[in-house]
mmCIF file of C-alpha atoms in Angstrom:
data_model
loop_
_atom_site.group_PDB
_atom_site.id
_atom_site.type_symbol
_atom_site.label_atom_id
_atom_site.label_comp_id
_atom_site.label_asym_id
_atom_site.label_seq_id
_atom_site.Cartn_x
_atom_site.Cartn_y
_atom_site.Cartn_z
ATOM 1 C CA MET A 9 -2.212 -45.492 -35.280
ATOM 2 C CA ASN A 10 1.447 -46.091 -34.296
ATOM 3 C CA TRP A 11 1.427 -42.869 -32.298
ATOM 4 C CA LEU A 12 -1.477 -44.145 -30.160
ATOM 5 C CA ARG A 13 0.372 -47.378 -29.419
ATOM 6 C CA LYS A 14 3.399 -45.392 -28.405
ATOM 7 C CA ALA A 15 1.279 -43.181 -26.132
ATOM 8 C CA PHE A 16 -0.070 -46.082 -24.206
ATOM 9 C CA TYR A 17 3.108 -48.030 -24.002
ATOM 10 C CA GLY A 18 4.220 -48.463 -20.298
ATOM 11 C CA ARG A 19 0.808 -47.607 -18.922
ATOM 12 C CA TYR A 20 -0.952 -49.694 -16.331
ATOM 13 C CA GLY A 21 -4.199 -50.421 -18.006
ATOM 14 C CA GLY A 22 -7.327 -51.985 -16.589
ATOM 15 C CA ASP A 23 -7.655 -54.583 -13.694
ATOM 16 C CA GLN A 24 -10.321 -55.871 -11.301
ATOM 17 C CA LEU A 25 -10.386 -52.551 -9.221
ATOM 18 C CA SER A 26 -10.884 -50.613 -12.448
ATOM 19 C CA ALA A 27 -13.784 -52.830 -13.471
ATOM 20 C CA PHE A 28 -15.295 -52.425 -9.968
ATOM 21 C CA LEU A 29 -14.890 -48.597 -10.322
ATOM 22 C CA VAL A 30 -16.648 -48.627 -13.652
ATOM 23 C CA VAL A 31 -19.677 -50.327 -12.053
ATOM 24 C CA VAL A 32 -19.599 -47.695 -9.257
ATOM 25 C CA TYR A 33 -19.412 -44.957 -11.886
ATOM 26 C CA LEU A 34 -22.428 -46.385 -13.779
ATOM 27 C CA LEU A 35 -24.384 -46.657 -10.560
ATOM 28 C CA PHE A 36 -23.654 -43.027 -9.643
ATOM 29 C CA TYR A 37 -24.449 -41.886 -13.152
ATOM 30 C CA LEU A 38 -27.735 -43.718 -13.276
ATOM 31 C CA LEU A 39 -28.720 -42.472 -9.867
ATOM 32 C CA SER A 40 -27.854 -38.880 -10.833
ATOM 33 C CA THR A 41 -30.484 -39.020 -13.712
ATOM 34 C CA LEU A 42 -33.207 -39.365 -11.015
ATOM 35 C CA PRO A 43 -34.927 -36.197 -9.807
ATOM 36 C CA HIS A 44 -33.377 -34.464 -6.803
ATOM 37 C CA LEU A 45 -30.185 -36.603 -7.052
ATOM 38 C CA GLU A 46 -28.347 -34.477 -9.637
ATOM 39 C CA LEU A 47 -25.463 -33.846 -7.113
ATOM 40 C CA LEU A 48 -24.468 -37.521 -7.592
ATOM 41 C CA SER A 49 -22.975 -36.608 -10.927
ATOM 42 C CA ILE A 50 -20.005 -35.012 -9.088
ATOM 43 C CA PRO A 51 -18.898 -38.176 -7.454
ATOM 44 C CA ALA A 52 -19.513 -39.961 -10.720
ATOM 45 C CA ILE A 53 -17.169 -37.650 -12.585
ATOM 46 C CA LEU A 54 -14.610 -38.032 -9.696
ATOM 47 C CA VAL A 55 -14.734 -41.823 -9.978
ATOM 48 C CA LEU A 56 -14.380 -41.599 -13.765
ATOM 49 C CA LEU A 57 -11.279 -39.373 -13.284
ATOM 50 C CA TRP A 58 -9.808 -41.881 -10.802
ATOM 51 C CA ILE A 59 -10.375 -44.738 -13.330
ATOM 52 C CA LEU A 60 -8.580 -42.731 -15.972
ATOM 53 C CA TYR A 61 -5.735 -41.836 -13.579
ATOM 54 C CA ARG A 62 -5.277 -45.508 -12.747
ATOM 55 C CA CYS A 63 -5.364 -46.772 -16.355
ATOM 56 C CA LEU A 64 -2.986 -44.203 -17.671
ATOM 57 C CA SER A 65 -0.548 -44.344 -14.675
ATOM 58 C CA ARG A 66 3.073 -45.303 -15.161
ATOM 59 C CA ARG A 67 3.369 -46.278 -11.502
ATOM 60 C CA ILE A 68 2.689 -49.936 -12.126
ATOM 61 C CA ASP A 69 3.982 -51.145 -8.814
ATOM 62 C CA ARG A 70 1.622 -48.882 -6.849
ATOM 63 C CA ARG A 71 -1.378 -49.738 -8.969
ATOM 64 C CA ARG A 72 -0.717 -53.448 -8.505
ATOM 65 C CA MET A 73 -0.566 -52.834 -4.712
ATOM 66 C CA GLU A 74 -3.911 -51.083 -4.827
ATOM 67 C CA ASN A 75 -5.497 -53.926 -6.822
ATOM 68 C CA ALA A 76 -4.016 -56.484 -4.351
ATOM 69 C CA ARG A 77 -5.556 -54.622 -1.386
ATOM 70 C CA PHE A 78 -8.834 -54.532 -3.247
ATOM 71 C CA LEU A 79 -8.730 -58.188 -3.993
ATOM 72 C CA GLU A 80 -7.771 -58.941 -0.359
ATOM 73 C CA LEU A 81 -10.967 -57.057 0.753
ATOM 74 C CA ALA A 82 -13.335 -58.313 -1.902
ATOM 75 C CA GLY A 83 -11.938 -61.752 -2.307
ATOM 76 C CA PRO A 84 -14.285 -63.517 0.147
ATOM 77 C CA ALA A 85 -17.303 -61.918 -1.399
ATOM 78 C CA ILE A 86 -16.219 -62.742 -4.992
ATOM 79 C CA ARG A 87 -15.463 -66.373 -4.018
ATOM 80 C CA ARG A 88 -18.959 -66.728 -2.229
ATOM 81 C CA TRP A 89 -20.676 -65.251 -5.368
ATOM 82 C CA ARG A 90 -18.884 -67.581 -7.739
ATOM 83 C CA PHE A 91 -19.666 -70.573 -5.658
ATOM 84 C CA TRP A 92 -23.331 -69.470 -5.351
ATOM 85 C CA ARG A 93 -23.482 -69.079 -9.124
ATOM 86 C CA THR A 94 -21.901 -72.549 -9.624
ATOM 87 C CA ILE A 95 -24.590 -74.059 -7.395
ATOM 88 C CA CYS A 96 -27.380 -72.323 -9.256
ATOM 89 C CA ARG A 97 -26.041 -73.395 -12.702
ATOM 90 C CA ASP A 98 -25.399 -77.052 -11.707
ATOM 91 C CA LYS A 99 -28.714 -78.947 -12.029
ATOM 92 C CA GLU A 100 -27.164 -82.384 -11.837
ATOM 93 C CA HIS A 101 -25.618 -82.243 -8.313
ATOM 94 C CA CYS A 102 -26.710 -81.305 -4.687
ATOM 95 C CA TYR A 103 -24.280 -79.399 -2.457
ATOM 96 C CA PHE A 104 -23.947 -80.103 1.294
ATOM 97 C CA LYS A 105 -21.689 -78.551 3.988
ATOM 98 C CA CYS A 106 -19.906 -81.005 6.274
ATOM 99 C CA PRO A 107 -21.305 -80.507 9.847
ATOM 100 C CA ASN A 108 -17.761 -81.101 11.223
ATOM 101 C CA CYS A 109 -15.334 -79.082 9.165
ATOM 102 C CA GLY A 110 -17.576 -76.952 6.913
ATOM 103 C CA GLN A 111 -16.254 -78.354 3.669
ATOM 104 C CA HIS A 112 -18.638 -78.042 0.722
ATOM 105 C CA LEU A 113 -19.450 -81.443 -0.726
ATOM 106 C CA ARG A 114 -21.068 -82.253 -4.099
ATOM 107 C CA VAL A 115 -23.197 -85.417 -4.667
ATOM 108 C CA PRO A 116 -25.315 -86.508 -7.625
ATOM 109 C CA ARG A 117 -28.886 -85.345 -7.557
ATOM 110 C CA GLY A 118 -31.756 -87.878 -7.456
ATOM 111 C CA LYS A 119 -30.122 -90.842 -5.697
ATOM 112 C CA GLY A 120 -32.367 -90.769 -2.689
ATOM 113 C CA LYS A 121 -31.026 -90.949 0.817
ATOM 114 C CA ILE A 122 -27.295 -91.453 0.712
ATOM 115 C CA THR A 123 -24.298 -91.541 3.043
ATOM 116 C CA VAL A 124 -21.882 -88.723 2.277
ATOM 117 C CA THR A 125 -18.269 -88.998 3.414
ATOM 118 C CA CYS A 126 -16.223 -85.843 3.770
ATOM 119 C CA ARG A 127 -12.959 -85.973 1.988
ATOM 120 C CA ASN A 128 -11.459 -83.353 4.280
ATOM 121 C CA CYS A 129 -12.135 -84.781 7.689
ATOM 122 C CA GLY A 130 -13.517 -88.319 6.980
ATOM 123 C CA MET A 131 -16.869 -87.761 8.757
ATOM 124 C CA SER A 132 -19.929 -89.685 7.334
ATOM 125 C CA PHE A 133 -23.425 -88.325 7.479
ATOM 126 C CA GLU A 134 -26.747 -89.074 5.668
ATOM 127 C CA GLU A 135 -28.416 -86.683 3.350
ATOM 128 C CA LYS A 136 -31.220 -86.869 0.848
ATOM 129 C CA SER A 137 -30.091 -85.956 -2.717
#
């Protein structure tokens, strides 16, 4: 087992881009099982080889730069999805957007009509919780 540990020492490993590529691989693979879409197995194999290349690479600085560029592009979508997921899970609060600055505000649910004051810009507005 020690030989395996030595073989992977100094390798880059997995990151967010690798996880995204695994999802892309699985999507291509599942679509290639459908009739008349067998050619999608070729891009699936290419994505899998790219994942292995990235994980086993010793060029850690380049892989980090690739991951940083991916997070720069995918960051807004990831943050929006996490915020939406938080709203869906939180059954005790209502979320509003400030009409002046766009700041998201959280207020307790079931309090009736209340005055909400934005912490960012100080604007007050009435909303029904």
